[in-house]
PDB file of N, CA and C in Angstrom:
ATOM      1  N   MET A   1       0.920  -1.246   0.015  1.00 49.00           N
ATOM      2  CA  MET A   1      -0.039  -0.003  -0.015  1.00 49.00           C
ATOM      3  C   MET A   1       0.731   1.190  -0.011  1.00 49.00           C
ATOM      4  N   ILE A   2       1.922   1.212   0.960  1.00 53.00           N
ATOM      5  CA  ILE A   2       2.554   2.685   1.048  1.00 53.00           C
ATOM      6  C   ILE A   2       3.337   2.977  -0.198  1.00 53.00           C
ATOM      7  N   GLY A   3       3.930   2.085  -0.781  1.00 58.00           N
ATOM      8  CA  GLY A   3       4.774   2.149  -1.891  1.00 58.00           C
ATOM      9  C   GLY A   3       4.085   3.057  -2.923  1.00 58.00           C
ATOM     10  N   GLU A   4       2.669   2.820  -3.126  1.00 82.00           N
ATOM     11  CA  GLU A   4       1.944   3.293  -4.178  1.00 82.00           C
ATOM     12  C   GLU A   4       1.013   4.511  -3.671  1.00 82.00           C
ATOM     13  N   THR A   5       1.263   4.829  -2.442  1.00 84.00           N
ATOM     14  CA  THR A   5       0.365   5.780  -1.694  1.00 84.00           C
ATOM     15  C   THR A   5       1.206   7.384  -1.461  1.00 84.00           C
ATOM     16  N   GLN A   6       0.427   8.254  -1.891  1.00 87.00           N
ATOM     17  CA  GLN A   6       1.051   9.496  -1.578  1.00 87.00           C
ATOM     18  C   GLN A   6       0.545   9.994  -0.327  1.00 87.00           C
ATOM     19  N   ILE A   7       1.349  10.523   0.743  1.00 88.00           N
ATOM     20  CA  ILE A   7       1.021  11.096   2.123  1.00 88.00           C
ATOM     21  C   ILE A   7       1.036  12.492   2.088  1.00 88.00           C
ATOM     22  N   LEU A   8      -0.039  13.160   2.513  1.00 87.00           N
ATOM     23  CA  LEU A   8       0.057  14.622   2.745  1.00 87.00           C
ATOM     24  C   LEU A   8      -0.353  14.901   4.209  1.00 87.00           C
ATOM     25  N   PRO A   9       0.829  15.100   4.923  1.00 85.00           N
ATOM     26  CA  PRO A   9       0.510  15.452   6.414  1.00 85.00           C
ATOM     27  C   PRO A   9       0.183  16.996   6.623  1.00 85.00           C
ATOM     28  N   ILE A  10      -0.915  17.300   7.405  1.00 83.00           N
ATOM     29  CA  ILE A  10      -1.297  18.439   7.755  1.00 83.00           C
ATOM     30  C   ILE A  10      -0.937  18.711   9.412  1.00 83.00           C
ATOM     31  N   THR A  11      -0.131  19.510   9.747  1.00 78.00           N
ATOM     32  CA  THR A  11       0.498  19.632  10.963  1.00 78.00           C
ATOM     33  C   THR A  11       0.610  21.268  11.266  1.00 78.00           C
ATOM     34  N   GLU A  12       0.339  21.914  10.502  1.00 82.00           N
ATOM     35  CA  GLU A  12       0.556  23.411  10.743  1.00 82.00           C
ATOM     36  C   GLU A  12      -0.895  24.258  11.397  1.00 82.00           C
ATOM     37  N   LYS A  13      -1.851  23.147  11.037  1.00 89.00           N
ATOM     38  CA  LYS A  13      -3.459  23.452  11.853  1.00 89.00           C
ATOM     39  C   LYS A  13      -3.811  22.584  12.323  1.00 89.00           C
ATOM     40  N   LYS A  14      -4.222  22.351  13.391  1.00 94.00           N
ATOM     41  CA  LYS A  14      -5.091  21.037  14.123  1.00 94.00           C
ATOM     42  C   LYS A  14      -6.366  21.376  13.542  1.00 94.00           C
ATOM     43  N   LEU A  15      -7.109  20.139  13.167  1.00 95.00           N
ATOM     44  CA  LEU A  15      -8.469  20.141  12.848  1.00 95.00           C
ATOM     45  C   LEU A  15      -9.293  19.169  13.987  1.00 95.00           C
ATOM     46  N   ASN A  16     -10.630  19.604  13.921  1.00 96.00           N
ATOM     47  CA  ASN A  16     -11.404  18.559  14.602  1.00 96.00           C
ATOM     48  C   ASN A  16     -11.593  17.431  13.448  1.00 96.00           C
ATOM     49  N   TRP A  17     -12.249  16.202  13.780  1.00 95.00           N
ATOM     50  CA  TRP A  17     -12.730  15.180  12.755  1.00 95.00           C
ATOM     51  C   TRP A  17     -13.722  15.661  11.692  1.00 95.00           C
ATOM     52  N   ALA A  18     -14.477  16.442  12.042  1.00 95.00           N
ATOM     53  CA  ALA A  18     -15.511  16.885  11.054  1.00 95.00           C
ATOM     54  C   ALA A  18     -14.663  17.851  10.005  1.00 95.00           C
ATOM     55  N   GLU A  19     -14.097  18.844  10.552  1.00 95.00           N
ATOM     56  CA  GLU A  19     -13.071  19.847   9.674  1.00 95.00           C
ATOM     57  C   GLU A  19     -12.112  18.936   8.862  1.00 95.00           C
ATOM     58  N   ALA A  20     -11.596  18.029   9.411  1.00 94.00           N
ATOM     59  CA  ALA A  20     -10.614  17.313   8.450  1.00 94.00           C
ATOM     60  C   ALA A  20     -11.384  16.412   7.381  1.00 94.00           C
ATOM     61  N   ASN A  21     -12.538  15.760   7.448  1.00 93.00           N
ATOM     62  CA  ASN A  21     -13.151  15.237   6.732  1.00 93.00           C
ATOM     63  C   ASN A  21     -13.736  16.318   5.414  1.00 93.00           C
ATOM     64  N   GLU A  22     -14.034  17.248   6.160  1.00 94.00           N
ATOM     65  CA  GLU A  22     -14.698  18.439   5.109  1.00 94.00           C
ATOM     66  C   GLU A  22     -13.409  18.850   4.172  1.00 94.00           C
ATOM     67  N   ILE A  23     -12.500  19.138   4.784  1.00 92.00           N
ATOM     68  CA  ILE A  23     -11.203  19.591   3.674  1.00 92.00           C
ATOM     69  C   ILE A  23     -10.969  18.535   2.927  1.00 92.00           C
ATOM     70  N   CYS A  24     -10.884  17.293   3.389  1.00 91.00           N
ATOM     71  CA  CYS A  24     -10.315  16.067   2.635  1.00 91.00           C
ATOM     72  C   CYS A  24     -11.293  15.963   1.279  1.00 91.00           C
ATOM     73  N   ASN A  25     -12.712  16.020   2.028  1.00 90.00           N
ATOM     74  CA  ASN A  25     -13.769  15.924   0.710  1.00 90.00           C
ATOM     75  C   ASN A  25     -13.580  17.034  -0.247  1.00 90.00           C
ATOM     76  N   SER A  26     -13.027  18.148  -0.007  1.00 92.00           N
ATOM     77  CA  SER A  26     -12.996  19.363  -0.954  1.00 92.00           C
ATOM     78  C   SER A  26     -11.895  19.071  -1.996  1.00 92.00           C
ATOM     79  N   PHE A  27     -10.900  18.057  -1.591  1.00 89.00           N
ATOM     80  CA  PHE A  27      -9.751  17.677  -2.522  1.00 89.00           C
ATOM     81  C   PHE A  27     -10.403  17.018  -3.801  1.00 89.00           C
ATOM     82  N   ALA A  28      -9.919  16.796  -4.918  1.00 79.00           N
ATOM     83  CA  ALA A  28     -10.040  16.074  -5.998  1.00 79.00           C
ATOM     84  C   ALA A  28      -8.975  15.002  -5.953  1.00 79.00           C
ATOM     85  N   ASP A  29      -9.380  13.979  -6.805  1.00 86.00           N
ATOM     86  CA  ASP A  29      -8.038  13.034  -7.272  1.00 86.00           C
ATOM     87  C   ASP A  29      -7.983  11.951  -6.046  1.00 86.00           C
ATOM     88  N   GLY A  30      -8.976  11.471  -5.321  1.00 88.00           N
ATOM     89  CA  GLY A  30      -9.085  10.333  -4.550  1.00 88.00           C
ATOM     90  C   GLY A  30      -8.441  10.578  -3.194  1.00 88.00           C
ATOM     91  N   TRP A  31      -7.985  11.849  -2.583  1.00 93.00           N
ATOM     92  CA  TRP A  31      -7.674  12.022  -1.160  1.00 93.00           C
ATOM     93  C   TRP A  31      -8.576  11.531  -0.255  1.00 93.00           C
ATOM     94  N   ARG A  32      -8.047  10.844   0.902  1.00 93.00           N
ATOM     95  CA  ARG A  32      -8.898  10.496   1.876  1.00 93.00           C
ATOM     96  C   ARG A  32      -8.066  10.503   3.249  1.00 93.00           C
ATOM     97  N   ILE A  33      -8.693  10.559   4.396  1.00 94.00           N
ATOM     98  CA  ILE A  33      -8.196  10.237   5.763  1.00 94.00           C
ATOM     99  C   ILE A  33      -7.960   8.676   5.753  1.00 94.00           C
ATOM    100  N   PRO A  34      -6.773   8.367   6.337  1.00 94.00           N
ATOM    101  CA  PRO A  34      -6.520   6.997   6.338  1.00 94.00           C
ATOM    102  C   PRO A  34      -7.274   6.266   7.495  1.00 94.00           C
ATOM    103  N   THR A  35      -7.559   4.916   7.200  1.00 94.00           N
ATOM    104  CA  THR A  35      -8.132   4.066   8.422  1.00 94.00           C
ATOM    105  C   THR A  35      -7.011   3.786   9.344  1.00 94.00           C
ATOM    106  N   ILE A  36      -7.576   3.239  10.576  1.00 94.00           N
ATOM    107  CA  ILE A  36      -6.466   2.999  11.534  1.00 94.00           C
ATOM    108  C   ILE A  36      -5.392   2.067  10.909  1.00 94.00           C
ATOM    109  N   ALA A  37      -5.896   1.098  10.198  1.00 93.00           N
ATOM    110  CA  ALA A  37      -5.104   0.015   9.616  1.00 93.00           C
ATOM    111  C   ALA A  37      -3.679   0.480   8.912  1.00 93.00           C
ATOM    112  N   GLU A  38      -4.400   1.665   8.081  1.00 92.00           N
ATOM    113  CA  GLU A  38      -3.356   2.299   7.105  1.00 92.00           C
ATOM    114  C   GLU A  38      -2.429   3.073   7.857  1.00 92.00           C
ATOM    115  N   LEU A  39      -2.914   3.769   8.972  1.00 91.00           N
ATOM    116  CA  LEU A  39      -1.815   4.650   9.758  1.00 91.00           C
ATOM    117  C   LEU A  39      -1.046   3.719  10.314  1.00 91.00           C
ATOM    118  N   HIS A  40      -1.258   2.544  10.992  1.00 89.00           N
ATOM    119  CA  HIS A  40      -0.373   1.756  11.347  1.00 89.00           C
ATOM    120  C   HIS A  40       0.494   1.319  10.374  1.00 89.00           C
ATOM    121  N   LEU A  41       0.374   0.935   9.179  1.00 89.00           N
ATOM    122  CA  LEU A  41       1.128   0.580   8.121  1.00 89.00           C
ATOM    123  C   LEU A  41       2.107   1.697   7.810  1.00 89.00           C
ATOM    124  N   ILE A  42       1.617   2.994   7.813  1.00 87.00           N
ATOM    125  CA  ILE A  42       2.514   4.231   7.723  1.00 87.00           C
ATOM    126  C   ILE A  42       3.381   4.419   8.677  1.00 87.00           C
ATOM    127  N   TYR A  43       3.042   4.045   9.842  1.00 87.00           N
ATOM    128  CA  TYR A  43       3.977   4.046  11.159  1.00 87.00           C
ATOM    129  C   TYR A  43       5.048   3.076  10.922  1.00 87.00           C
ATOM    130  N   GLU A  44       4.696   1.816  10.470  1.00 85.00           N
ATOM    131  CA  GLU A  44       5.597   0.906  10.377  1.00 85.00           C
ATOM    132  C   GLU A  44       6.597   0.932   9.036  1.00 85.00           C
ATOM    133  N   GLN A  45       6.051   1.497   7.957  1.00 85.00           N
ATOM    134  CA  GLN A  45       7.172   1.749   6.773  1.00 85.00           C
ATOM    135  C   GLN A  45       7.851   3.161   6.538  1.00 85.00           C
ATOM    136  N   GLN A  46       7.067   4.204   7.070  1.00 80.00           N
ATOM    137  CA  GLN A  46       7.391   5.529   6.630  1.00 80.00           C
ATOM    138  C   GLN A  46       7.220   6.476   7.824  1.00 80.00           C
ATOM    139  N   ARG A  47       7.376   6.055   9.083  1.00 76.00           N
ATOM    140  CA  ARG A  47       7.307   6.977  10.229  1.00 76.00           C
ATOM    141  C   ARG A  47       8.223   8.010   9.897  1.00 76.00           C
ATOM    142  N   SER A  48       9.495   7.943   9.682  1.00 79.00           N
ATOM    143  CA  SER A  48      10.481   8.963   9.488  1.00 79.00           C
ATOM    144  C   SER A  48      10.083  10.211   8.595  1.00 79.00           C
ATOM    145  N   MET A  49       9.233  10.116   7.788  1.00 78.00           N
ATOM    146  CA  MET A  49       8.512  11.036   6.922  1.00 78.00           C
ATOM    147  C   MET A  49       7.501  11.996   7.907  1.00 78.00           C
ATOM    148  N   LEU A  50       7.083  11.762   9.082  1.00 82.00           N
ATOM    149  CA  LEU A  50       6.164  12.286   9.746  1.00 82.00           C
ATOM    150  C   LEU A  50       6.469  12.632  10.872  1.00 82.00           C
ATOM    151  N   GLN A  51       6.326  13.769  11.602  1.00 85.00           N
ATOM    152  CA  GLN A  51       6.409  14.264  12.729  1.00 85.00           C
ATOM    153  C   GLN A  51       5.867  13.493  14.061  1.00 85.00           C
ATOM    154  N   PRO A  52       6.384  13.428  14.920  1.00 87.00           N
ATOM    155  CA  PRO A  52       5.894  12.467  16.199  1.00 87.00           C
ATOM    156  C   PRO A  52       4.876  13.252  16.806  1.00 87.00           C
ATOM    157  N   LEU A  53       3.499  13.024  16.280  1.00 89.00           N
ATOM    158  CA  LEU A  53       2.371  13.639  16.740  1.00 89.00           C
ATOM    159  C   LEU A  53       1.256  12.549  16.607  1.00 89.00           C
ATOM    160  N   CYS A  54       0.135  13.142  16.864  1.00 91.00           N
ATOM    161  CA  CYS A  54      -1.073  12.363  17.166  1.00 91.00           C
ATOM    162  C   CYS A  54      -1.997  12.605  15.929  1.00 91.00           C
ATOM    163  N   TYR A  55      -2.451  11.526  15.089  1.00 93.00           N
ATOM    164  CA  TYR A  55      -3.091  11.857  13.858  1.00 93.00           C
ATOM    165  C   TYR A  55      -4.615  11.316  13.703  1.00 93.00           C
ATOM    166  N   TRP A  56      -5.338  12.104  13.382  1.00 95.00           N
ATOM    167  CA  TRP A  56      -6.825  11.297  13.325  1.00 95.00           C
ATOM    168  C   TRP A  56      -7.037  10.386  12.071  1.00 95.00           C
ATOM    169  N   SER A  57      -7.837   9.170  12.500  1.00 96.00           N
ATOM    170  CA  SER A  57      -7.893   8.112  11.341  1.00 96.00           C
ATOM    171  C   SER A  57      -9.513   8.388  10.965  1.00 96.00           C
ATOM    172  N   LYS A  58      -9.685   7.638   9.793  1.00 95.00           N
ATOM    173  CA  LYS A  58     -11.201   7.573   9.422  1.00 95.00           C
ATOM    174  C   LYS A  58     -12.094   6.775  10.146  1.00 95.00           C
ATOM    175  N   THR A  59     -11.535   5.807  11.067  1.00 95.00           N
ATOM    176  CA  THR A  59     -12.182   4.812  11.724  1.00 95.00           C
ATOM    177  C   THR A  59     -12.855   5.285  12.905  1.00 95.00           C
ATOM    178  N   ASP A  60     -14.225   5.215  12.727  1.00 93.00           N
ATOM    179  CA  ASP A  60     -15.254   5.553  13.884  1.00 93.00           C
ATOM    180  C   ASP A  60     -15.059   4.418  15.047  1.00 93.00           C
ATOM    181  N   TYR A  61     -15.379   4.895  16.221  1.00 94.00           N
ATOM    182  CA  TYR A  61     -15.136   4.096  17.369  1.00 94.00           C
ATOM    183  C   TYR A  61     -16.584   3.830  18.170  1.00 94.00           C
ATOM    184  N   VAL A  62     -17.090   4.899  18.649  1.00 93.00           N
ATOM    185  CA  VAL A  62     -18.457   4.965  18.970  1.00 93.00           C
ATOM    186  C   VAL A  62     -19.306   6.314  18.537  1.00 93.00           C
ATOM    187  N   PRO A  63     -20.316   6.517  18.517  1.00 92.00           N
ATOM    188  CA  PRO A  63     -20.753   7.814  18.261  1.00 92.00           C
ATOM    189  C   PRO A  63     -20.170   8.914  18.853  1.00 92.00           C
ATOM    190  N   ASP A  64     -19.794   9.876  18.125  1.00 96.00           N
ATOM    191  CA  ASP A  64     -19.045  11.105  18.488  1.00 96.00           C
ATOM    192  C   ASP A  64     -17.832  10.816  18.777  1.00 96.00           C
ATOM    193  N   TYR A  65     -16.827   9.690  18.619  1.00 97.00           N
ATOM    194  CA  TYR A  65     -15.619   9.272  18.746  1.00 97.00           C
ATOM    195  C   TYR A  65     -15.166   8.584  17.520  1.00 97.00           C
ATOM    196  N   ALA A  66     -13.851   8.778  17.350  1.00 97.00           N
ATOM    197  CA  ALA A  66     -13.075   8.059  16.366  1.00 97.00           C
ATOM    198  C   ALA A  66     -11.626   7.647  17.031  1.00 97.00           C
ATOM    199  N   LEU A  67     -11.169   6.877  16.196  1.00 96.00           N
ATOM    200  CA  LEU A  67      -9.745   6.496  16.714  1.00 96.00           C
ATOM    201  C   LEU A  67      -8.593   7.512  16.063  1.00 96.00           C
ATOM    202  N   TYR A  68      -7.381   7.629  16.955  1.00 95.00           N
ATOM    203  CA  TYR A  68      -6.351   8.405  16.357  1.00 95.00           C
ATOM    204  C   TYR A  68      -5.236   7.348  16.544  1.00 95.00           C
ATOM    205  N   PHE A  69      -4.211   7.773  15.764  1.00 93.00           N
ATOM    206  CA  PHE A  69      -2.799   6.968  15.908  1.00 93.00           C
ATOM    207  C   PHE A  69      -1.792   8.179  16.743  1.00 93.00           C
ATOM    208  N   ASN A  70      -1.141   7.418  17.617  1.00 91.00           N
ATOM    209  CA  ASN A  70       0.015   8.324  18.259  1.00 91.00           C
ATOM    210  C   ASN A  70       1.142   7.930  17.797  1.00 91.00           C
ATOM    211  N   PHE A  71       1.851   8.869  16.986  1.00 85.00           N
ATOM    212  CA  PHE A  71       3.111   8.392  16.527  1.00 85.00           C
ATOM    213  C   PHE A  71       4.193   8.954  17.454  1.00 85.00           C
ATOM    214  N   GLY A  72       3.864   9.702  18.618  1.00 79.00           N
ATOM    215  CA  GLY A  72       4.713  10.467  19.460  1.00 79.00           C
ATOM    216  C   GLY A  72       5.293   9.494  20.348  1.00 79.00           C
ATOM    217  N   ASP A  73       4.997   8.465  20.741  1.00 69.00           N
ATOM    218  CA  ASP A  73       5.627   7.485  21.713  1.00 69.00           C
ATOM    219  C   ASP A  73       6.592   6.453  21.388  1.00 69.00           C
ATOM    220  N   ASP A  74       7.280   6.097  22.145  1.00 75.00           N
ATOM    221  CA  ASP A  74       8.086   5.199  21.820  1.00 75.00           C
ATOM    222  C   ASP A  74       7.519   3.784  21.268  1.00 75.00           C
ATOM    223  N   ILE A  75       6.260   3.554  22.131  1.00 79.00           N
ATOM    224  CA  ILE A  75       5.348   2.474  21.756  1.00 79.00           C
ATOM    225  C   ILE A  75       4.191   3.161  21.159  1.00 79.00           C
ATOM    226  N   PRO A  76       4.079   2.947  19.809  1.00 84.00           N
ATOM    227  CA  PRO A  76       2.636   3.685  19.478  1.00 84.00           C
ATOM    228  C   PRO A  76       1.495   3.153  19.806  1.00 84.00           C
ATOM    229  N   ARG A  77       0.430   4.075  19.723  1.00 90.00           N
ATOM    230  CA  ARG A  77      -0.870   3.758  20.755  1.00 90.00           C
ATOM    231  C   ARG A  77      -2.011   4.106  19.559  1.00 90.00           C
ATOM    232  N   ILE A  78      -2.990   3.619  19.728  1.00 93.00           N
ATOM    233  CA  ILE A  78      -4.500   3.524  19.021  1.00 93.00           C
ATOM    234  C   ILE A  78      -5.210   4.071  19.988  1.00 93.00           C
ATOM    235  N   VAL A  79      -5.623   5.008  20.184  1.00 93.00           N
ATOM    236  CA  VAL A  79      -6.645   5.840  20.995  1.00 93.00           C
ATOM    237  C   VAL A  79      -7.943   6.406  20.632  1.00 93.00           C
ATOM    238  N   SER A  80      -8.819   6.435  21.400  1.00 96.00           N
ATOM    239  CA  SER A  80     -10.274   6.956  20.942  1.00 96.00           C
ATOM    240  C   SER A  80     -10.212   8.335  21.534  1.00 96.00           C
ATOM    241  N   CYS A  81     -10.830   9.310  20.643  1.00 96.00           N
ATOM    242  CA  CYS A  81     -10.917  10.749  21.200  1.00 96.00           C
ATOM    243  C   CYS A  81     -12.455  11.160  20.514  1.00 96.00           C
ATOM    244  N   HIS A  82     -13.017  11.997  21.449  1.00 97.00           N
ATOM    245  CA  HIS A  82     -14.060  12.875  20.892  1.00 97.00           C
ATOM    246  C   HIS A  82     -13.898  13.492  19.443  1.00 97.00           C
ATOM    247  N   LYS A  83     -14.648  13.419  18.713  1.00 97.00           N
ATOM    248  CA  LYS A  83     -14.534  14.058  17.373  1.00 97.00           C
ATOM    249  C   LYS A  83     -14.225  15.538  17.222  1.00 97.00           C
ATOM    250  N   GLY A  84     -14.722  16.186  18.322  1.00 97.00           N
ATOM    251  CA  GLY A  84     -14.595  17.564  18.411  1.00 97.00           C
ATOM    252  C   GLY A  84     -13.115  18.293  18.867  1.00 97.00           C
ATOM    253  N   VAL A  85     -12.276  17.206  19.195  1.00 97.00           N
ATOM    254  CA  VAL A  85     -10.880  17.653  19.676  1.00 97.00           C
ATOM    255  C   VAL A  85     -10.213  17.740  18.313  1.00 97.00           C
ATOM    256  N   ALA A  86      -9.124  19.179  18.312  1.00 96.00           N
ATOM    257  CA  ALA A  86      -8.399  19.394  17.113  1.00 96.00           C
ATOM    258  C   ALA A  86      -7.111  18.344  17.257  1.00 96.00           C
ATOM    259  N   MET A  87      -6.595  17.918  16.160  1.00 94.00           N
ATOM    260  CA  MET A  87      -5.465  17.389  16.132  1.00 94.00           C
ATOM    261  C   MET A  87      -4.939  17.327  14.728  1.00 94.00           C
ATOM    262  N   ASN A  88      -3.892  16.573  14.420  1.00 93.00           N
ATOM    263  CA  ASN A  88      -3.235  16.694  13.349  1.00 93.00           C
ATOM    264  C   ASN A  88      -3.864  15.583  12.480  1.00 93.00           C
ATOM    265  N   THR A  89      -3.533  15.712  11.100  1.00 93.00           N
ATOM    266  CA  THR A  89      -4.395  14.937  10.100  1.00 93.00           C
ATOM    267  C   THR A  89      -3.265  14.715   9.021  1.00 93.00           C
ATOM    268  N   ILE A  90      -3.516  13.146   8.566  1.00 92.00           N
ATOM    269  CA  ILE A  90      -2.791  12.871   7.370  1.00 92.00           C
ATOM    270  C   ILE A  90      -3.784  12.644   6.204  1.00 92.00           C
ATOM    271  N   PHE A  91      -3.736  13.074   5.038  1.00 93.00           N
ATOM    272  CA  PHE A  91      -4.447  12.663   3.851  1.00 93.00           C
ATOM    273  C   PHE A  91      -3.513  11.770   2.938  1.00 93.00           C
ATOM    274  N   ILE A  92      -4.274  10.900   2.446  1.00 93.00           N
ATOM    275  CA  ILE A  92      -3.552   9.958   1.383  1.00 93.00           C
ATOM    276  C   ILE A  92      -4.404   9.861   0.427  1.00 93.00           C
ATOM    277  N   ARG A  93      -3.617   9.308  -0.778  1.00 92.00           N
ATOM    278  CA  ARG A  93      -4.223   8.829  -1.915  1.00 92.00           C
ATOM    279  C   ARG A  93      -3.496   7.745  -2.499  1.00 92.00           C
ATOM    280  N   THR A  94      -4.117   6.797  -3.332  1.00 87.00           N
ATOM    281  CA  THR A  94      -3.288   5.855  -4.001  1.00 87.00           C
ATOM    282  C   THR A  94      -3.016   6.293  -5.284  1.00 87.00           C
ATOM    283  N   LEU A  95      -2.048   6.042  -5.808  1.00 83.00           N
ATOM    284  CA  LEU A  95      -1.582   6.641  -7.120  1.00 83.00           C
ATOM    285  C   LEU A  95      -1.644   5.558  -8.262  1.00 83.00           C
TER     286      LEU A  95
END
C-alpha cells in the first residue's frame, strides 16, 4: 500500500474530525483520511516522514468518537477521542 500511496500530512493547523473530513472531501483526485490500519502501516513503513504527533483516522469508534494513532511515543498507541478535539491529520491517496 505505502509504496503506491501519496501522503500529505497536515500539521500546521490542528483540525477536529469533521473539519478534517470536510477539507479532505473538498480535494479532488481520491484524497482520503486513512483508516487506523493504514496509519499503522504508515507508522511501520514510513514513520520517518512524519512528525511524532497524533493523527486522526477515518475509523469510527462509537458515536461522536473516532480512533487516532499516536506516533509520538516509543510504543505507538491507538486511542479513541471525541471528534470535536482538534489534532493533526494525514491525507492519503493511492497513485
